[in-house]
C-alpha atoms as a printed R data frame, in Angstrom:
    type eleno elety resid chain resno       x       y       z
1   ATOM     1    CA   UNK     A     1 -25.829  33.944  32.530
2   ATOM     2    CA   UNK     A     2 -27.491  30.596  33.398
3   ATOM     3    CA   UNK     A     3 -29.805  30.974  30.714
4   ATOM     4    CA   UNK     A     4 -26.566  31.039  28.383
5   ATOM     5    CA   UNK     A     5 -24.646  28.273  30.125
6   ATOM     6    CA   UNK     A     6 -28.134  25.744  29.687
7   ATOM     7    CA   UNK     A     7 -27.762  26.769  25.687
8   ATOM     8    CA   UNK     A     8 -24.140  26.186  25.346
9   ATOM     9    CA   UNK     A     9 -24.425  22.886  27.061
10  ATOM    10    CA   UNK     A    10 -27.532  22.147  24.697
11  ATOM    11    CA   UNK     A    11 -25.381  22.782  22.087
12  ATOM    12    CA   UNK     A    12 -22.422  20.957  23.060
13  ATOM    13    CA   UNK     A    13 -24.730  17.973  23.862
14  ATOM    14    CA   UNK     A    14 -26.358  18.145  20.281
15  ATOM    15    CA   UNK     A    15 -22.831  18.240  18.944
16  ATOM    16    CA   UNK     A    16 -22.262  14.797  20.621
17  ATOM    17    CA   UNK     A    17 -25.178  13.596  19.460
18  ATOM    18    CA   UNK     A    18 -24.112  14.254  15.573
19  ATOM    19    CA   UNK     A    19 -20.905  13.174  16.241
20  ATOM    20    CA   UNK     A    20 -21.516   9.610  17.684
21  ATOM    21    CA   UNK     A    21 -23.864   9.591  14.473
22  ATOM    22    CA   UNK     A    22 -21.727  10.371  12.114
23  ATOM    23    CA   UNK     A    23 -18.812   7.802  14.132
24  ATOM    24    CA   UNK     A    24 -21.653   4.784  13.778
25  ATOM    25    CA   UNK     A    25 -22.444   5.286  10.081
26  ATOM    26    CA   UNK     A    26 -18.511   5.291   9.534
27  ATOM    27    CA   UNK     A    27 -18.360   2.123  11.304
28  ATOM    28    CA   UNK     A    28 -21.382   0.908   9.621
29  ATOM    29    CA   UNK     A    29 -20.030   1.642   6.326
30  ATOM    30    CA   UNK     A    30 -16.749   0.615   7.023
31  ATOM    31    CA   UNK     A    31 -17.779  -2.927   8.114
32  ATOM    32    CA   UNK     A    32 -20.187  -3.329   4.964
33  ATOM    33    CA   UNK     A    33 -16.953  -2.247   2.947
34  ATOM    34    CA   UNK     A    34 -15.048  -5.114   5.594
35  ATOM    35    CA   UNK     A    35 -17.379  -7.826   4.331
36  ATOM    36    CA   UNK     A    36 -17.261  -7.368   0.641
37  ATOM    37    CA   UNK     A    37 -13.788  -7.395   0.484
38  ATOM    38    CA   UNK     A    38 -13.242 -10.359   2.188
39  ATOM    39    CA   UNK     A    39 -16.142 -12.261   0.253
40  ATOM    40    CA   UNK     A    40 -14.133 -11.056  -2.783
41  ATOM    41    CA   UNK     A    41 -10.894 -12.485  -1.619
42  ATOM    42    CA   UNK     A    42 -12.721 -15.528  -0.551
43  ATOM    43    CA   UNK     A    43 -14.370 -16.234  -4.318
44  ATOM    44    CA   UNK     A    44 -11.286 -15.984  -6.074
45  ATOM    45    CA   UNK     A    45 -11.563 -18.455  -8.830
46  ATOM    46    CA   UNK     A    46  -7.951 -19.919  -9.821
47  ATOM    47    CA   UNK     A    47  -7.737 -17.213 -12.340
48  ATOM    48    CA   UNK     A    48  -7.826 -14.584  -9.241
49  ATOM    49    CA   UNK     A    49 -11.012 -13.234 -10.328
50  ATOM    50    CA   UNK     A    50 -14.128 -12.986  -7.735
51  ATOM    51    CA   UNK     A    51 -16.735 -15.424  -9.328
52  ATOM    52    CA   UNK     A    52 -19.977 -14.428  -7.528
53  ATOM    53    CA   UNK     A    53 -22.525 -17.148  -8.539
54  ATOM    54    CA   UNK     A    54 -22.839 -16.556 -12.305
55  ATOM    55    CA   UNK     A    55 -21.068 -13.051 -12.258
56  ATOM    56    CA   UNK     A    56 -17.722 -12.115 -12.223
57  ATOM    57    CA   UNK     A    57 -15.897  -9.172 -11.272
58  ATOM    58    CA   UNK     A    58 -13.113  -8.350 -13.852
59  ATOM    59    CA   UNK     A    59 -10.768  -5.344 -12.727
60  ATOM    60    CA   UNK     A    60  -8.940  -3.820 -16.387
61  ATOM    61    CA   UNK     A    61  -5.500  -3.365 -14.992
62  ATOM    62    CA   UNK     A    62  -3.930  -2.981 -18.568
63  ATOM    63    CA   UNK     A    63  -4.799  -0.300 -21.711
64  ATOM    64    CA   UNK     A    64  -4.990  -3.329 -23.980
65  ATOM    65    CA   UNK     A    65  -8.530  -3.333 -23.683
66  ATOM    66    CA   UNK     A    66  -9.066   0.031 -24.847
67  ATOM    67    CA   UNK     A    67 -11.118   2.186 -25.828
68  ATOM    68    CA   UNK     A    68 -14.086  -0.569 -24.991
69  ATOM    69    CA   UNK     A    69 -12.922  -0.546 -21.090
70  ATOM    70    CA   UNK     A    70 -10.178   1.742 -19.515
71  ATOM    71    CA   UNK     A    71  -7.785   0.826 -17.109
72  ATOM    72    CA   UNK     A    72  -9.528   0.686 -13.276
73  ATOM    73    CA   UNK     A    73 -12.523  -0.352 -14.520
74  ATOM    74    CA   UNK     A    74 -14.452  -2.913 -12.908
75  ATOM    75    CA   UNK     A    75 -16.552  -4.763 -15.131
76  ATOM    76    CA   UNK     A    76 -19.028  -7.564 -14.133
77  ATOM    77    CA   UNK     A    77 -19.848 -10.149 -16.531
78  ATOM    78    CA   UNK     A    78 -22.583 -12.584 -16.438
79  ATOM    79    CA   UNK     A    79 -21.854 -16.227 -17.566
80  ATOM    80    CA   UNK     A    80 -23.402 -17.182 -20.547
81  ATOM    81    CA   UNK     A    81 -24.556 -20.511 -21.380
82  ATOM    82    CA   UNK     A    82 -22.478 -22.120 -24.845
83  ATOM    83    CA   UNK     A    83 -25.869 -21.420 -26.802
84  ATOM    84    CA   UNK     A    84 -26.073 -18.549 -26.314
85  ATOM    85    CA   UNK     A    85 -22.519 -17.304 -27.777
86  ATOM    86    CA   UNK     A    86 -22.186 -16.722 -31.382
87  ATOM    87    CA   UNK     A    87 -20.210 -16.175 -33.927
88  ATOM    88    CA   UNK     A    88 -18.884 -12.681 -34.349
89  ATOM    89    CA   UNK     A    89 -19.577 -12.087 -30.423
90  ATOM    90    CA   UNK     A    90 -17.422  -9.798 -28.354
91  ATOM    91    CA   UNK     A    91 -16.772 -12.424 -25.169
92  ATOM    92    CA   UNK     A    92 -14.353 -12.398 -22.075
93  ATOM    93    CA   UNK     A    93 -12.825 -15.217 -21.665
94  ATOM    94    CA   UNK     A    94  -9.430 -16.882 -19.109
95  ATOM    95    CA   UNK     A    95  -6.298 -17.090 -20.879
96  ATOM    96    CA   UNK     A    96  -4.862 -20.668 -20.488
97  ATOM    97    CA   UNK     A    97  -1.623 -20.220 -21.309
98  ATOM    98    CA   UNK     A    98   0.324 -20.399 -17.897
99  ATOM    99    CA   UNK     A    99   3.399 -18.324 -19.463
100 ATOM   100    CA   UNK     A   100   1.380 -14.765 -19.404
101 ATOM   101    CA   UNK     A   101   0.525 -12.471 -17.150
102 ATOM   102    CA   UNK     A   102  -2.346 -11.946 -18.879
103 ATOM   103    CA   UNK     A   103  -5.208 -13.742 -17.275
104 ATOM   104    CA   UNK     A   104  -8.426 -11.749 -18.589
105 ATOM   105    CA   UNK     A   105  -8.393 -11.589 -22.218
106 ATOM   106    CA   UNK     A   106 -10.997 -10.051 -24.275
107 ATOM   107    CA   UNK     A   107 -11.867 -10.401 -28.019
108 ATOM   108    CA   UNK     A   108 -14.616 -11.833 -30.759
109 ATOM   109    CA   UNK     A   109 -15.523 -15.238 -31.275
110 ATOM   110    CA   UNK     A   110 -14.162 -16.613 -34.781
111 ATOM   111    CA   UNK     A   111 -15.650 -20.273 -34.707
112 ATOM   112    CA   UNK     A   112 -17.756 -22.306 -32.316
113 ATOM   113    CA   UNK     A   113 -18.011 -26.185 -32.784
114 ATOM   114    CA   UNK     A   114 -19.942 -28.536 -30.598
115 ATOM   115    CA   UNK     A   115 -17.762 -31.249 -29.399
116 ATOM   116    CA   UNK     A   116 -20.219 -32.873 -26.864
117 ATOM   117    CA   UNK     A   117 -23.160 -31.811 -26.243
118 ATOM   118    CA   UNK     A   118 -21.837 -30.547 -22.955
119 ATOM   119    CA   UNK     A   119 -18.666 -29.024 -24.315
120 ATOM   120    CA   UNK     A   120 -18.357 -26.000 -27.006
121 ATOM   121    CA   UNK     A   121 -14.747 -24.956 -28.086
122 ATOM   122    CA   UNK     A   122 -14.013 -21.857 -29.658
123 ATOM   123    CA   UNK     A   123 -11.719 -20.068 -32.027
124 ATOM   124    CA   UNK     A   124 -10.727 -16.924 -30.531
125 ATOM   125    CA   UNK     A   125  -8.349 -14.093 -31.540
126 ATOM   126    CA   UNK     A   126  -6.961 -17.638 -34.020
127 ATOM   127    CA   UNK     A   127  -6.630 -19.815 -30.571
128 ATOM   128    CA   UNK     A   128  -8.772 -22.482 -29.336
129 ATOM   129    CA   UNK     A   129 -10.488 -21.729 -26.056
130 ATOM   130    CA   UNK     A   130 -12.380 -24.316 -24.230
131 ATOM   131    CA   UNK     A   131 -16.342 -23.575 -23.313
132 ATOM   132    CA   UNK     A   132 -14.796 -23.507 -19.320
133 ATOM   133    CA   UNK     A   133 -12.972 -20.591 -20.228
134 ATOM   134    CA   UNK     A   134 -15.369 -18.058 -21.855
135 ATOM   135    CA   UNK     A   135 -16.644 -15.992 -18.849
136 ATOM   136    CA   UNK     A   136 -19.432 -14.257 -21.101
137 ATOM   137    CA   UNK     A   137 -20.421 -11.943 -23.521
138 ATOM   138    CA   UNK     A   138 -19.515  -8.313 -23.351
139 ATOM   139    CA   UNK     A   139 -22.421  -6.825 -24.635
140 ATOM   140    CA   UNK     A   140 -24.185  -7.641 -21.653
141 ATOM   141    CA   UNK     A   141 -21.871  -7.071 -19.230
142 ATOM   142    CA   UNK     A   142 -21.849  -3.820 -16.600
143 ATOM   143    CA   UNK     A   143 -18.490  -1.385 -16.503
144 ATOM   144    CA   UNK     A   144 -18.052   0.626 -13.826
145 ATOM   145    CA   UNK     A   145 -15.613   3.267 -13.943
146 ATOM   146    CA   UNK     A   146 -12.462   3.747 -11.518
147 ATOM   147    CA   UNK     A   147 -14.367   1.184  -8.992
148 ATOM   148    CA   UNK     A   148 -11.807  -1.495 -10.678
149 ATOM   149    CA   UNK     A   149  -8.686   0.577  -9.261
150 ATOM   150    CA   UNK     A   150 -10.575   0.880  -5.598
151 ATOM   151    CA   UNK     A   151 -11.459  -2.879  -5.849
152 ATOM   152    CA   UNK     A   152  -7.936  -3.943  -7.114
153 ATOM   153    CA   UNK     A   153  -5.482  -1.786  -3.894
154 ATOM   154    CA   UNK     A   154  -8.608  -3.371  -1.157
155 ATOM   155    CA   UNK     A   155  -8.048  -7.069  -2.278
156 ATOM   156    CA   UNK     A   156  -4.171  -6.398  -1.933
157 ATOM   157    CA   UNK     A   157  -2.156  -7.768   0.400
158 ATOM   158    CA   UNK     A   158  -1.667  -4.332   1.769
159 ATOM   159    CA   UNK     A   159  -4.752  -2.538   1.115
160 ATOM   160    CA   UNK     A   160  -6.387  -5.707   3.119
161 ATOM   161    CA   UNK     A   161  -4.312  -5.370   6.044
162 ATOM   162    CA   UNK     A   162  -3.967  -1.614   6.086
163 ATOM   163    CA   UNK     A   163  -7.649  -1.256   5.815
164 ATOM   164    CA   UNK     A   164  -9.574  -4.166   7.123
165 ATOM   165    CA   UNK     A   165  -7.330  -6.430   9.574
166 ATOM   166    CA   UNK     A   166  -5.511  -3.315  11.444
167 ATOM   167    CA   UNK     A   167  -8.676  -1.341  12.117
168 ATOM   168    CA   UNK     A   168 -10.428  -4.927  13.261
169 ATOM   169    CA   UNK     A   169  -7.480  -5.104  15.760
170 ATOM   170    CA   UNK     A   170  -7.367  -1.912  16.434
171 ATOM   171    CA   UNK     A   171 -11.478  -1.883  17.490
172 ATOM   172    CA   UNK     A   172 -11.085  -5.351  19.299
173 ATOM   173    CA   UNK     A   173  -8.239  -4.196  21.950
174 ATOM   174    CA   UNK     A   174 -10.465  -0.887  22.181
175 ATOM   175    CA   UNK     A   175 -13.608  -2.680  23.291
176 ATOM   176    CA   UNK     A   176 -11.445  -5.332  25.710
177 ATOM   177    CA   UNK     A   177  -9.725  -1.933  27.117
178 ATOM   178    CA   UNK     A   178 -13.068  -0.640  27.672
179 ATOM   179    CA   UNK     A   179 -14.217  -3.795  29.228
180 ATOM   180    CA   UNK     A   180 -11.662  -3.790  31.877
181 ATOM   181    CA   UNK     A   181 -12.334  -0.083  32.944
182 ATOM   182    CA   UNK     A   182 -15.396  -1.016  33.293
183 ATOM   183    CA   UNK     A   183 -14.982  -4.024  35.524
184 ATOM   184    CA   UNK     A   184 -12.434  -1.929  37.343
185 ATOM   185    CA   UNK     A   185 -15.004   0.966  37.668
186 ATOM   186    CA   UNK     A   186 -17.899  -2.041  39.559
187 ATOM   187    CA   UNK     A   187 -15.096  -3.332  41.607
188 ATOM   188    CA   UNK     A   188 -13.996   0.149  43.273
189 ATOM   189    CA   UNK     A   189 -17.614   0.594  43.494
């Protein structure tokens, strides 16, 4: 009977041991997940894309970009210097026009012409688009599938406080509750 109590306690103690395992790399993933996020929201550009360095992050919320990218796809393009965008390229670029709600638009280049040696405008879908506006090329940008959709609801207003800012608070009044019955615990020691 002892010998069976000492296994089962072995046992119960090894399940502990998994547990609080399992409980830190959820933590540890959530608050990798925590800080991406909110370096996303923090890089917005005024187009409310996340600009990181020369990459940005480009969630397809629409079908008009089909069958190239699918809606909730998350697509990172690299910025591309005005050289190196040519005629006949396939290029993301910001739509200008305040009145759509549109901001990512995505098409091939028609016409380029050097107007400093700094500044390139292009024709686009029959439009002129500055040089400040084409994001990059497409052929040498990376899709990643459904990622966009994930990206897009943990950026929201909601998704952010639902999934970052709650569980923050949440974990902060935890540890100062813990502190306390802990103090409590030395002083009625």
């Amino acid at each position: 009977m002892i010998k069976y109590i000492m296994y089962e306690s072995r046992g119960v103690s090894l399940m502990k041991k998994i547990g609080k395992f399992l409980l830190e790399i959820l933590i540890g993933c959530w608050f990798v997940v925590a800080i991406f996020v909110t370096v996303c929201l923090l890089s917005y550009n005024s187009f409310n894309v996340t600009t990181l360095g020369k990459n940005s992050l480009i969630i397809i919320d629409s079908d008009e970009m089909e069958p190239n990218y699918l809606e909730g796809d998350l697509v990172v393009v690299k910025r591309n210097s005005d050289s190196k965008i040519n005629i006949g390229d396939e290029v993301f670029y910001y739509n200008a026009a305040k009145n759509s709600n549109v901001l990512v638009l995505y098409n091939s280049v028609q016409e380029k012409e050097a107007i400093t040696k700094t500044e390139t405008t292009y024709t686009i879908d029959g439009e002129k688009v500055s040089g400040q506006y084409v994001i990059g090329k497409a052929d040498s940008a990376k899709v990643y599938h459904k990622l966009g959709t994930i990206l897009s609801v943990l950026t929201s207003q909601w998704g952010f406080m639902f999934l970052i800012i709650f569980p923050t608070l949440f974990a902060i009044i935890y540890e100062i509750m813990m502190i306390v019955a802990l103090a409590k615990n030395k002083t009625n020691e």
